[in-house]
Amino acid sequence: MNPVEIACDESGSEGENLVGGETDVFAHAGIRMSPEQARACVREIRRRIGSPAEEYKANHLLRAKHRPVLEWLLDPAGPLAGRGHVHLTDKTLFAVRAAVTLLAEGGTDTMARTLHRGGRAAFGARWDFFLASFTSVLRLNPRRGVTTSPAEFFALVGELAETPGEAGEIMSRFRDGGERVAAYRARLAEDPSVVPVLDPLVPAVLHTIRHWSADGTPVAVVHDEQLALTAERVLQLKATLGPRLAGVRFVDSRSDARVQVADFLAGVARRIASEELNARGDTTLTALLESFVDAESVWDGPFVSR
């Protein structure tokens, strides 16, 4: 069976910097369009917006005066209907899920969502410090923000575990995670192919490929240039997906209209989702985006039913 080419781009990528960064949502978009269809879509966006800019980005579509163009792009009868897909990641939920998976024996997604929903109410300001400390202790070379040693981190875990309620009970299950953290850090230092558990990019790419190959058609990914998708990680994607992934190649988004359209979708999806996450959501845009969002997104709320 001949593979189908899926053009991809992302928005909100800050690597392993999940908390305290510039963005709180990561979005990865995949577009199934022919080059001709994508060029026609970009031309129509340019015509409707009328800006003299040489390169259009999602920010053009997100300006209030271009709201009709954005609604047209996401409309069920619009150019992306059936051709676009977005995997969303709430970065804080992703960090909490990583903590539960790595630190708690038999940790579950339900446990992660319970802690994510109740952490701030249970621990107050120490919740933010816990998240920053966890992401710090898992990174070999933290570049900014809180820098915490494993000993300091597990001392904090011990304190928070004394908090009454479900959140404190879940935290108590992290106390014995020291050996798992040490083993993870050792693997990360020794093997460049290890995908950092705090980087949402590779999991999002996996979900994108699984979506477009669900009918058995193999997928050839055309991705905007992305340093985090190293040769070792591409090999790992192939090992995980088998024949569902026919290959990955990288292009400059300016040279491929399909990737430009993926950039549009990823950028507007991240902004719409971030507004929703921060209780500033636009009902109309949220409803329009919903049909594009992967059901396996790392999300808790609108867009994804649990």
PDB file of C-alpha atoms in Angstrom:
ATOM      1  CA  MET A   1       0.000   0.000   0.000  1.00  0.00           C
ATOM      2  CA  ASN A   2       1.389   3.413  -0.957  1.00  0.00           C
ATOM      3  CA  PRO A   3       1.979   5.705   2.019  1.00  0.00           C
ATOM      4  CA  VAL A   4       0.098   8.958   2.470  1.00  0.00           C
ATOM      5  CA  GLU A   5       2.144  12.076   3.191  1.00  0.00           C
ATOM      6  CA  ILE A   6       1.148  13.980   6.319  1.00  0.00           C
ATOM      7  CA  ALA A   7       2.612  17.448   6.805  1.00  0.00           C
ATOM      8  CA  CYS A   8       3.267  18.380  10.427  1.00  0.00           C
ATOM      9  CA  ASP A   9       4.234  21.325  12.575  1.00  0.00           C
ATOM     10  CA  GLU A  10       3.986  22.253  16.229  1.00  0.00           C
ATOM     11  CA  SER A  11       3.372  25.247  18.442  1.00  0.00           C
ATOM     12  CA  GLY A  12       4.453  25.862  22.014  1.00  0.00           C
ATOM     13  CA  SER A  13       7.530  23.650  21.974  1.00  0.00           C
ATOM     14  CA  GLU A  14       9.919  24.400  24.838  1.00  0.00           C
ATOM     15  CA  GLY A  15      11.401  20.940  25.153  1.00  0.00           C
ATOM     16  CA  GLU A  16      11.395  19.687  28.731  1.00  0.00           C
ATOM     17  CA  ASN A  17      10.538  23.113  30.132  1.00  0.00           C
ATOM     18  CA  LEU A  18       6.958  22.265  31.075  1.00  0.00           C
ATOM     19  CA  VAL A  19       6.342  24.714  33.917  1.00  0.00           C
ATOM     20  CA  GLY A  20       7.217  28.372  34.208  1.00  0.00           C
ATOM     21  CA  GLY A  21       7.894  28.719  30.493  1.00  0.00           C
ATOM     22  CA  GLU A  22       6.432  30.923  27.784  1.00  0.00           C
ATOM     23  CA  THR A  23       3.500  28.625  26.970  1.00  0.00           C
ATOM     24  CA  ASP A  24       1.203  26.321  28.932  1.00  0.00           C
ATOM     25  CA  VAL A  25      -0.037  24.279  25.960  1.00  0.00           C
ATOM     26  CA  PHE A  26       1.806  22.288  23.298  1.00  0.00           C
ATOM     27  CA  ALA A  27      -0.008  21.565  20.034  1.00  0.00           C
ATOM     28  CA  HIS A  28       1.091  19.245  17.232  1.00  0.00           C
ATOM     29  CA  ALA A  29      -0.823  19.382  13.955  1.00  0.00           C
ATOM     30  CA  GLY A  30      -0.932  17.000  11.008  1.00  0.00           C
ATOM     31  CA  ILE A  31      -2.424  17.928   7.627  1.00  0.00           C
ATOM     32  CA  ARG A  32      -3.472  15.527   4.880  1.00  0.00           C
ATOM     33  CA  MET A  33      -3.563  17.686   1.773  1.00  0.00           C
ATOM     34  CA  SER A  34      -2.017  17.580  -1.653  1.00  0.00           C
ATOM     35  CA  PRO A  35       0.533  20.321  -2.356  1.00  0.00           C
ATOM     36  CA  GLU A  36      -1.974  21.903  -4.741  1.00  0.00           C
ATOM     37  CA  GLN A  37      -4.747  21.935  -2.135  1.00  0.00           C
ATOM     38  CA  ALA A  38      -2.409  23.456   0.440  1.00  0.00           C
ATOM     39  CA  ARG A  39      -1.204  26.166  -1.932  1.00  0.00           C
ATOM     40  CA  ALA A  40      -4.809  27.025  -2.762  1.00  0.00           C
ATOM     41  CA  CYS A  41      -5.615  27.214   0.971  1.00  0.00           C
ATOM     42  CA  VAL A  42      -2.672  29.533   1.654  1.00  0.00           C
ATOM     43  CA  ARG A  43      -3.597  31.736  -1.325  1.00  0.00           C
ATOM     44  CA  GLU A  44      -7.167  32.032  -0.061  1.00  0.00           C
ATOM     45  CA  ILE A  45      -5.988  32.915   3.450  1.00  0.00           C
ATOM     46  CA  ARG A  46      -3.734  35.610   1.981  1.00  0.00           C
ATOM     47  CA  ARG A  47      -6.602  36.927  -0.136  1.00  0.00           C
ATOM     48  CA  ARG A  48      -9.014  37.068   2.791  1.00  0.00           C
ATOM     49  CA  ILE A  49      -6.512  38.664   5.182  1.00  0.00           C
ATOM     50  CA  GLY A  50      -4.968  41.025   2.644  1.00  0.00           C
ATOM     51  CA  SER A  51      -1.745  41.592   4.591  1.00  0.00           C
ATOM     52  CA  PRO A  52       1.438  42.410   2.633  1.00  0.00           C
ATOM     53  CA  ALA A  53       3.495  40.115   4.907  1.00  0.00           C
ATOM     54  CA  GLU A  54       5.759  37.769   2.950  1.00  0.00           C
ATOM     55  CA  GLU A  55       5.152  34.889   5.358  1.00  0.00           C
ATOM     56  CA  TYR A  56       1.886  34.314   7.168  1.00  0.00           C
ATOM     57  CA  LYS A  57       1.817  32.767  10.639  1.00  0.00           C
ATOM     58  CA  ALA A  58      -0.966  31.757  13.010  1.00  0.00           C
ATOM     59  CA  ASN A  59      -0.799  35.189  14.679  1.00  0.00           C
ATOM     60  CA  HIS A  60      -2.268  36.748  11.541  1.00  0.00           C
ATOM     61  CA  LEU A  61      -5.340  34.537  11.881  1.00  0.00           C
ATOM     62  CA  LEU A  62      -5.665  35.220  15.602  1.00  0.00           C
ATOM     63  CA  ARG A  63      -6.046  38.972  15.234  1.00  0.00           C
ATOM     64  CA  ALA A  64      -9.546  40.136  16.070  1.00  0.00           C
ATOM     65  CA  LYS A  65     -10.028  41.796  12.706  1.00  0.00           C
ATOM     66  CA  HIS A  66      -9.381  38.453  10.970  1.00  0.00           C
ATOM     67  CA  ARG A  67     -11.832  36.466  13.087  1.00  0.00           C
ATOM     68  CA  PRO A  68     -14.016  35.599  10.025  1.00  0.00           C
ATOM     69  CA  VAL A  69     -10.980  34.055   8.309  1.00  0.00           C
ATOM     70  CA  LEU A  70     -10.200  31.925  11.357  1.00  0.00           C
ATOM     71  CA  GLU A  71     -13.786  30.722  11.609  1.00  0.00           C
ATOM     72  CA  TRP A  72     -13.781  29.900   7.882  1.00  0.00           C
ATOM     73  CA  LEU A  73     -10.573  27.874   8.268  1.00  0.00           C
ATOM     74  CA  LEU A  74     -11.962  25.779  11.149  1.00  0.00           C
ATOM     75  CA  ASP A  75     -15.526  25.494   9.878  1.00  0.00           C
ATOM     76  CA  PRO A  76     -16.941  21.971   9.306  1.00  0.00           C
ATOM     77  CA  ALA A  77     -17.386  22.983   5.653  1.00  0.00           C
ATOM     78  CA  GLY A  78     -13.997  24.723   5.488  1.00  0.00           C
ATOM     79  CA  PRO A  79     -10.746  23.713   3.775  1.00  0.00           C
ATOM     80  CA  LEU A  80      -9.420  21.675   6.735  1.00  0.00           C
ATOM     81  CA  ALA A  81     -12.533  19.556   7.310  1.00  0.00           C
ATOM     82  CA  GLY A  82     -11.393  15.925   7.344  1.00  0.00           C
ATOM     83  CA  ARG A  83      -7.862  17.032   6.482  1.00  0.00           C
ATOM     84  CA  GLY A  84      -6.583  18.343   9.806  1.00  0.00           C
ATOM     85  CA  HIS A  85      -5.730  16.783  13.159  1.00  0.00           C
ATOM     86  CA  VAL A  86      -4.318  18.253  16.381  1.00  0.00           C
ATOM     87  CA  HIS A  87      -2.852  16.580  19.436  1.00  0.00           C
ATOM     88  CA  LEU A  88      -3.015  18.895  22.466  1.00  0.00           C
ATOM     89  CA  THR A  89      -0.854  18.722  25.580  1.00  0.00           C
ATOM     90  CA  ASP A  90      -1.645  20.575  28.788  1.00  0.00           C
ATOM     91  CA  LYS A  91       1.960  20.903  29.944  1.00  0.00           C
ATOM     92  CA  THR A  92       1.126  20.825  33.642  1.00  0.00           C
ATOM     93  CA  LEU A  93      -0.974  17.675  33.263  1.00  0.00           C
ATOM     94  CA  PHE A  94       1.836  16.147  31.210  1.00  0.00           C
ATOM     95  CA  ALA A  95       4.295  16.855  34.048  1.00  0.00           C
ATOM     96  CA  VAL A  96       1.927  15.403  36.655  1.00  0.00           C
ATOM     97  CA  ARG A  97       1.374  12.298  34.557  1.00  0.00           C
ATOM     98  CA  ALA A  98       5.138  11.875  34.184  1.00  0.00           C
ATOM     99  CA  ALA A  99       5.510  12.120  37.969  1.00  0.00           C
ATOM    100  CA  VAL A 100       2.833   9.503  38.598  1.00  0.00           C
ATOM    101  CA  THR A 101       4.218   7.167  35.925  1.00  0.00           C
ATOM    102  CA  LEU A 102       7.806   7.408  37.112  1.00  0.00           C
ATOM    103  CA  LEU A 103       7.446   7.731  40.875  1.00  0.00           C
ATOM    104  CA  ALA A 104       4.381   5.715  41.864  1.00  0.00           C
ATOM    105  CA  GLU A 105       4.413   1.943  41.582  1.00  0.00           C
ATOM    106  CA  GLY A 106       1.399   1.071  39.447  1.00  0.00           C
ATOM    107  CA  GLY A 107       0.588   4.721  38.759  1.00  0.00           C
ATOM    108  CA  THR A 108      -2.436   5.280  36.519  1.00  0.00           C
ATOM    109  CA  ASP A 109      -3.812   8.032  34.330  1.00  0.00           C
ATOM    110  CA  THR A 110      -6.772   8.342  36.724  1.00  0.00           C
ATOM    111  CA  MET A 111      -4.353   8.953  39.577  1.00  0.00           C
ATOM    112  CA  ALA A 112      -2.565  11.624  37.547  1.00  0.00           C
ATOM    113  CA  ARG A 113      -5.807  13.426  36.727  1.00  0.00           C
ATOM    114  CA  THR A 114      -6.896  13.297  40.378  1.00  0.00           C
ATOM    115  CA  LEU A 115      -3.621  14.851  41.498  1.00  0.00           C
ATOM    116  CA  HIS A 116      -3.714  17.422  38.704  1.00  0.00           C
ATOM    117  CA  ARG A 117      -7.233  18.513  39.673  1.00  0.00           C
ATOM    118  CA  GLY A 118      -6.600  18.614  43.412  1.00  0.00           C
ATOM    119  CA  GLY A 119      -2.934  19.507  43.764  1.00  0.00           C
ATOM    120  CA  ARG A 120      -3.237  23.255  44.047  1.00  0.00           C
ATOM    121  CA  ALA A 121      -6.130  23.156  46.506  1.00  0.00           C
ATOM    122  CA  ALA A 122      -4.321  20.592  48.659  1.00  0.00           C
ATOM    123  CA  PHE A 123      -0.799  22.026  48.659  1.00  0.00           C
ATOM    124  CA  GLY A 124      -1.250  25.736  47.918  1.00  0.00           C
ATOM    125  CA  ALA A 125       1.874  27.544  46.743  1.00  0.00           C
ATOM    126  CA  ARG A 126       3.972  24.427  47.368  1.00  0.00           C
ATOM    127  CA  TRP A 127       2.224  22.779  44.400  1.00  0.00           C
ATOM    128  CA  ASP A 128       4.040  25.035  41.940  1.00  0.00           C
ATOM    129  CA  PHE A 129       7.320  24.398  43.726  1.00  0.00           C
ATOM    130  CA  PHE A 130       6.718  20.635  43.592  1.00  0.00           C
ATOM    131  CA  LEU A 131       6.152  20.755  39.834  1.00  0.00           C
ATOM    132  CA  ALA A 132       9.215  22.922  39.237  1.00  0.00           C
ATOM    133  CA  SER A 133      11.312  20.672  41.487  1.00  0.00           C
ATOM    134  CA  PHE A 134      10.151  17.502  39.754  1.00  0.00           C
ATOM    135  CA  THR A 135      10.960  18.815  36.287  1.00  0.00           C
ATOM    136  CA  SER A 136      14.326  20.045  37.575  1.00  0.00           C
ATOM    137  CA  VAL A 137      15.348  16.747  39.141  1.00  0.00           C
ATOM    138  CA  LEU A 138      14.622  14.838  35.925  1.00  0.00           C
ATOM    139  CA  ARG A 139      16.771  17.102  33.760  1.00  0.00           C
ATOM    140  CA  LEU A 140      20.503  16.516  33.680  1.00  0.00           C
ATOM    141  CA  ASN A 141      21.259  20.154  32.851  1.00  0.00           C
ATOM    142  CA  PRO A 142      18.423  22.447  33.966  1.00  0.00           C
ATOM    143  CA  ARG A 143      18.885  25.762  32.192  1.00  0.00           C
ATOM    144  CA  ARG A 144      16.646  28.025  34.226  1.00  0.00           C
ATOM    145  CA  GLY A 145      14.201  28.210  37.099  1.00  0.00           C
ATOM    146  CA  VAL A 146      14.286  25.987  40.165  1.00  0.00           C
ATOM    147  CA  THR A 147      17.316  23.708  40.553  1.00  0.00           C
ATOM    148  CA  THR A 148      16.634  20.869  42.973  1.00  0.00           C
ATOM    149  CA  SER A 149      18.703  17.856  43.967  1.00  0.00           C
ATOM    150  CA  PRO A 150      17.050  14.424  44.261  1.00  0.00           C
ATOM    151  CA  ALA A 151      17.504  14.558  48.047  1.00  0.00           C
ATOM    152  CA  GLU A 152      15.797  17.949  48.286  1.00  0.00           C
ATOM    153  CA  PHE A 153      12.994  16.813  46.018  1.00  0.00           C
ATOM    154  CA  PHE A 154      12.170  13.693  48.023  1.00  0.00           C
ATOM    155  CA  ALA A 155      12.307  15.686  51.256  1.00  0.00           C
ATOM    156  CA  LEU A 156       9.603  17.901  49.749  1.00  0.00           C
ATOM    157  CA  VAL A 157       7.612  14.819  48.699  1.00  0.00           C
ATOM    158  CA  GLY A 158       7.767  13.574  52.277  1.00  0.00           C
ATOM    159  CA  GLU A 159       6.373  16.857  53.584  1.00  0.00           C
ATOM    160  CA  LEU A 160       3.542  16.978  51.056  1.00  0.00           C
ATOM    161  CA  ALA A 161       2.658  13.348  51.694  1.00  0.00           C
ATOM    162  CA  GLU A 162       1.503  14.341  55.183  1.00  0.00           C
ATOM    163  CA  THR A 163      -1.295  16.460  53.697  1.00  0.00           C
ATOM    164  CA  PRO A 164      -4.728  14.932  54.395  1.00  0.00           C
ATOM    165  CA  GLY A 165      -6.875  13.833  51.471  1.00  0.00           C
ATOM    166  CA  GLU A 166      -6.485  12.149  48.085  1.00  0.00           C
ATOM    167  CA  ALA A 167      -3.677  14.385  46.877  1.00  0.00           C
ATOM    168  CA  GLY A 168      -1.611  13.642  49.971  1.00  0.00           C
ATOM    169  CA  GLU A 169      -2.260   9.909  49.589  1.00  0.00           C
ATOM    170  CA  ILE A 170      -1.049   9.962  45.994  1.00  0.00           C
ATOM    171  CA  MET A 171       1.994  11.984  47.011  1.00  0.00           C
ATOM    172  CA  SER A 172       2.830   9.367  49.637  1.00  0.00           C
ATOM    173  CA  ARG A 173       3.232   6.838  46.838  1.00  0.00           C
ATOM    174  CA  PHE A 174       6.085   8.935  45.410  1.00  0.00           C
ATOM    175  CA  ARG A 175       8.299   8.420  48.469  1.00  0.00           C
ATOM    176  CA  ASP A 176       9.865   5.232  47.103  1.00  0.00           C
ATOM    177  CA  GLY A 177      10.624   6.641  43.657  1.00  0.00           C
ATOM    178  CA  GLY A 178      14.235   7.546  44.307  1.00  0.00           C
ATOM    179  CA  GLU A 179      15.736   4.483  42.629  1.00  0.00           C
ATOM    180  CA  ARG A 180      13.542   4.960  39.567  1.00  0.00           C
ATOM    181  CA  VAL A 181      14.639   8.596  39.250  1.00  0.00           C
ATOM    182  CA  ALA A 182      18.301   7.570  39.550  1.00  0.00           C
ATOM    183  CA  ALA A 183      17.864   4.835  36.943  1.00  0.00           C
ATOM    184  CA  TYR A 184      16.120   7.222  34.559  1.00  0.00           C
ATOM    185  CA  ARG A 185      18.855   9.844  34.919  1.00  0.00           C
ATOM    186  CA  ALA A 186      21.499   7.198  34.258  1.00  0.00           C
ATOM    187  CA  ARG A 187      19.722   6.031  31.074  1.00  0.00           C
ATOM    188  CA  LEU A 188      19.376   9.620  29.905  1.00  0.00           C
ATOM    189  CA  ALA A 189      23.096  10.246  30.403  1.00  0.00           C
ATOM    190  CA  GLU A 190      24.206   7.050  28.665  1.00  0.00           C
ATOM    191  CA  ASP A 191      21.813   6.704  25.720  1.00  0.00           C
ATOM    192  CA  PRO A 192      21.057   9.620  23.323  1.00  0.00           C
ATOM    193  CA  SER A 193      18.075   7.721  21.904  1.00  0.00           C
ATOM    194  CA  VAL A 194      16.181   7.886  25.200  1.00  0.00           C
ATOM    195  CA  VAL A 195      13.157  10.142  24.806  1.00  0.00           C
ATOM    196  CA  PRO A 196      12.979  12.466  27.834  1.00  0.00           C
ATOM    197  CA  VAL A 197       9.785  11.790  29.748  1.00  0.00           C
ATOM    198  CA  LEU A 198       9.239  15.546  30.014  1.00  0.00           C
ATOM    199  CA  ASP A 199       9.294  16.256  26.270  1.00  0.00           C
ATOM    200  CA  PRO A 200       5.788  16.099  24.736  1.00  0.00           C
ATOM    201  CA  LEU A 201       6.936  16.181  21.103  1.00  0.00           C
ATOM    202  CA  VAL A 202       7.612  12.489  20.399  1.00  0.00           C
ATOM    203  CA  PRO A 203       4.387  11.264  22.081  1.00  0.00           C
ATOM    204  CA  ALA A 204       2.429  13.833  20.055  1.00  0.00           C
ATOM    205  CA  VAL A 205       4.062  12.697  16.810  1.00  0.00           C
ATOM    206  CA  LEU A 206       3.189   9.099  17.702  1.00  0.00           C
ATOM    207  CA  HIS A 207      -0.472  10.012  18.153  1.00  0.00           C
ATOM    208  CA  THR A 208      -0.479  11.995  14.913  1.00  0.00           C
ATOM    209  CA  ILE A 209       0.844   9.018  12.954  1.00  0.00           C
ATOM    210  CA  ARG A 210      -1.537   6.601  14.666  1.00  0.00           C
ATOM    211  CA  HIS A 211      -4.460   8.833  13.758  1.00  0.00           C
ATOM    212  CA  TRP A 212      -3.607   9.032  10.078  1.00  0.00           C
ATOM    213  CA  SER A 213      -2.656   5.349   9.800  1.00  0.00           C
ATOM    214  CA  ALA A 214      -5.721   4.032  11.651  1.00  0.00           C
ATOM    215  CA  ASP A 215      -7.146   2.546   8.439  1.00  0.00           C
ATOM    216  CA  GLY A 216      -3.923   0.653   7.760  1.00  0.00           C
ATOM    217  CA  THR A 217      -2.434   3.185   5.355  1.00  0.00           C
ATOM    218  CA  PRO A 218       1.257   3.812   6.139  1.00  0.00           C
ATOM    219  CA  VAL A 219       2.243   7.409   6.828  1.00  0.00           C
ATOM    220  CA  ALA A 220       5.215   9.348   5.476  1.00  0.00           C
ATOM    221  CA  VAL A 221       5.770  12.391   7.685  1.00  0.00           C
ATOM    222  CA  VAL A 222       6.879  15.713   6.232  1.00  0.00           C
ATOM    223  CA  HIS A 223       7.825  17.774   9.283  1.00  0.00           C
ATOM    224  CA  ASP A 224       8.991  21.309   9.799  1.00  0.00           C
ATOM    225  CA  GLU A 225      12.649  21.313  10.828  1.00  0.00           C
ATOM    226  CA  GLN A 226      12.766  20.167  14.454  1.00  0.00           C
ATOM    227  CA  LEU A 227      16.036  19.600  16.318  1.00  0.00           C
ATOM    228  CA  ALA A 228      14.355  17.480  18.987  1.00  0.00           C
ATOM    229  CA  LEU A 229      13.476  14.841  16.386  1.00  0.00           C
ATOM    230  CA  THR A 230      16.994  13.456  16.188  1.00  0.00           C
ATOM    231  CA  ALA A 231      17.987  10.540  13.978  1.00  0.00           C
ATOM    232  CA  GLU A 232      17.937   8.283  17.048  1.00  0.00           C
ATOM    233  CA  ARG A 233      14.414   9.352  17.957  1.00  0.00           C
ATOM    234  CA  VAL A 234      13.168   8.881  14.415  1.00  0.00           C
ATOM    235  CA  LEU A 235      14.536   5.325  14.553  1.00  0.00           C
ATOM    236  CA  GLN A 236      12.693   4.822  17.822  1.00  0.00           C
ATOM    237  CA  LEU A 237       9.473   6.065  16.216  1.00  0.00           C
ATOM    238  CA  LYS A 238       9.944   3.532  13.427  1.00  0.00           C
ATOM    239  CA  ALA A 239      10.614   0.754  15.945  1.00  0.00           C
ATOM    240  CA  THR A 240       7.457   1.652  17.873  1.00  0.00           C
ATOM    241  CA  LEU A 241       5.152   2.106  14.880  1.00  0.00           C
ATOM    242  CA  GLY A 242       6.516  -0.530  12.521  1.00  0.00           C
ATOM    243  CA  PRO A 243       5.002  -0.437   9.020  1.00  0.00           C
ATOM    244  CA  ARG A 244       2.611   2.359  10.008  1.00  0.00           C
ATOM    245  CA  LEU A 245       5.515   4.817   9.608  1.00  0.00           C
ATOM    246  CA  ALA A 246       7.004   4.828   6.116  1.00  0.00           C
ATOM    247  CA  GLY A 247       9.513   7.590   6.801  1.00  0.00           C
ATOM    248  CA  VAL A 248      10.228  11.067   8.140  1.00  0.00           C
ATOM    249  CA  ARG A 249      11.771  13.970   6.276  1.00  0.00           C
ATOM    250  CA  PHE A 250      12.286  17.557   7.314  1.00  0.00           C
ATOM    251  CA  VAL A 251      11.605  20.701   5.305  1.00  0.00           C
ATOM    252  CA  ASP A 252      11.665  24.447   5.786  1.00  0.00           C
ATOM    253  CA  SER A 253       8.031  25.429   6.281  1.00  0.00           C
ATOM    254  CA  ARG A 254       8.431  28.240   3.759  1.00  0.00           C
ATOM    255  CA  SER A 255       9.124  25.687   1.042  1.00  0.00           C
ATOM    256  CA  ASP A 256       6.051  23.493   1.596  1.00  0.00           C
ATOM    257  CA  ALA A 257       2.552  24.970   1.723  1.00  0.00           C
ATOM    258  CA  ARG A 258       1.264  21.866   3.523  1.00  0.00           C
ATOM    259  CA  VAL A 259       3.584  22.535   6.451  1.00  0.00           C
ATOM    260  CA  GLN A 260       2.501  26.178   6.441  1.00  0.00           C
ATOM    261  CA  VAL A 261      -1.107  25.053   6.827  1.00  0.00           C
ATOM    262  CA  ALA A 262      -0.037  22.698   9.650  1.00  0.00           C
ATOM    263  CA  ASP A 263       1.679  25.685  11.264  1.00  0.00           C
ATOM    264  CA  PHE A 264      -1.572  27.678  11.027  1.00  0.00           C
ATOM    265  CA  LEU A 265      -3.571  24.873  12.639  1.00  0.00           C
ATOM    266  CA  ALA A 266      -1.051  24.174  15.410  1.00  0.00           C
ATOM    267  CA  GLY A 267      -0.714  27.845  16.281  1.00  0.00           C
ATOM    268  CA  VAL A 268      -4.410  28.671  16.429  1.00  0.00           C
ATOM    269  CA  ALA A 269      -5.147  25.411  18.286  1.00  0.00           C
ATOM    270  CA  ARG A 270      -2.554  26.218  20.947  1.00  0.00           C
ATOM    271  CA  ARG A 271      -3.962  29.703  21.489  1.00  0.00           C
ATOM    272  CA  ILE A 272      -7.602  28.570  21.588  1.00  0.00           C
ATOM    273  CA  ALA A 273      -6.721  25.742  23.979  1.00  0.00           C
ATOM    274  CA  SER A 274      -4.643  28.008  26.212  1.00  0.00           C
ATOM    275  CA  GLU A 275      -7.494  30.474  26.486  1.00  0.00           C
ATOM    276  CA  GLU A 276      -9.814  27.608  27.413  1.00  0.00           C
ATOM    277  CA  LEU A 277      -7.315  26.312  29.974  1.00  0.00           C
ATOM    278  CA  ASN A 278      -7.208  29.721  31.648  1.00  0.00           C
ATOM    279  CA  ALA A 279     -10.996  30.181  31.796  1.00  0.00           C
ATOM    280  CA  ARG A 280     -10.994  32.738  28.992  1.00  0.00           C
ATOM    281  CA  GLY A 281     -12.274  30.383  26.340  1.00  0.00           C
ATOM    282  CA  ASP A 282     -14.250  31.482  23.301  1.00  0.00           C
ATOM    283  CA  THR A 283     -17.261  29.184  22.993  1.00  0.00           C
ATOM    284  CA  THR A 284     -17.434  29.424  19.215  1.00  0.00           C
ATOM    285  CA  LEU A 285     -13.741  28.782  18.585  1.00  0.00           C
ATOM    286  CA  THR A 286     -13.609  25.979  21.144  1.00  0.00           C
ATOM    287  CA  ALA A 287     -16.515  24.246  19.411  1.00  0.00           C
ATOM    288  CA  LEU A 288     -14.914  24.688  15.976  1.00  0.00           C
ATOM    289  CA  LEU A 289     -11.567  23.293  17.152  1.00  0.00           C
ATOM    290  CA  GLU A 290     -13.066  20.283  18.893  1.00  0.00           C
ATOM    291  CA  SER A 291     -13.527  18.222  15.722  1.00  0.00           C
ATOM    292  CA  PHE A 292      -9.778  18.389  15.022  1.00  0.00           C
ATOM    293  CA  VAL A 293      -8.550  17.344  18.492  1.00  0.00           C
ATOM    294  CA  ASP A 294      -7.153  13.861  19.120  1.00  0.00           C
ATOM    295  CA  ALA A 295      -9.182  11.953  21.712  1.00  0.00           C
ATOM    296  CA  GLU A 296      -5.904  10.818  23.283  1.00  0.00           C
ATOM    297  CA  SER A 297      -4.683  14.348  23.887  1.00  0.00           C
ATOM    298  CA  VAL A 298      -3.114  15.060  27.272  1.00  0.00           C
ATOM    299  CA  TRP A 299      -6.042  17.185  28.282  1.00  0.00           C
ATOM    300  CA  ASP A 300      -8.707  17.391  30.950  1.00  0.00           C
ATOM    301  CA  GLY A 301     -11.809  19.313  29.965  1.00  0.00           C
ATOM    302  CA  PRO A 302     -13.286  20.679  26.737  1.00  0.00           C
ATOM    303  CA  PHE A 303     -12.102  19.056  23.490  1.00  0.00           C
ATOM    304  CA  VAL A 304     -11.619  15.631  25.105  1.00  0.00           C
ATOM    305  CA  SER A 305     -14.221  13.596  26.991  1.00  0.00           C
ATOM    306  CA  ARG A 306     -13.016  11.376  29.850  1.00  0.00           C
TER     307      ARG A 306
END
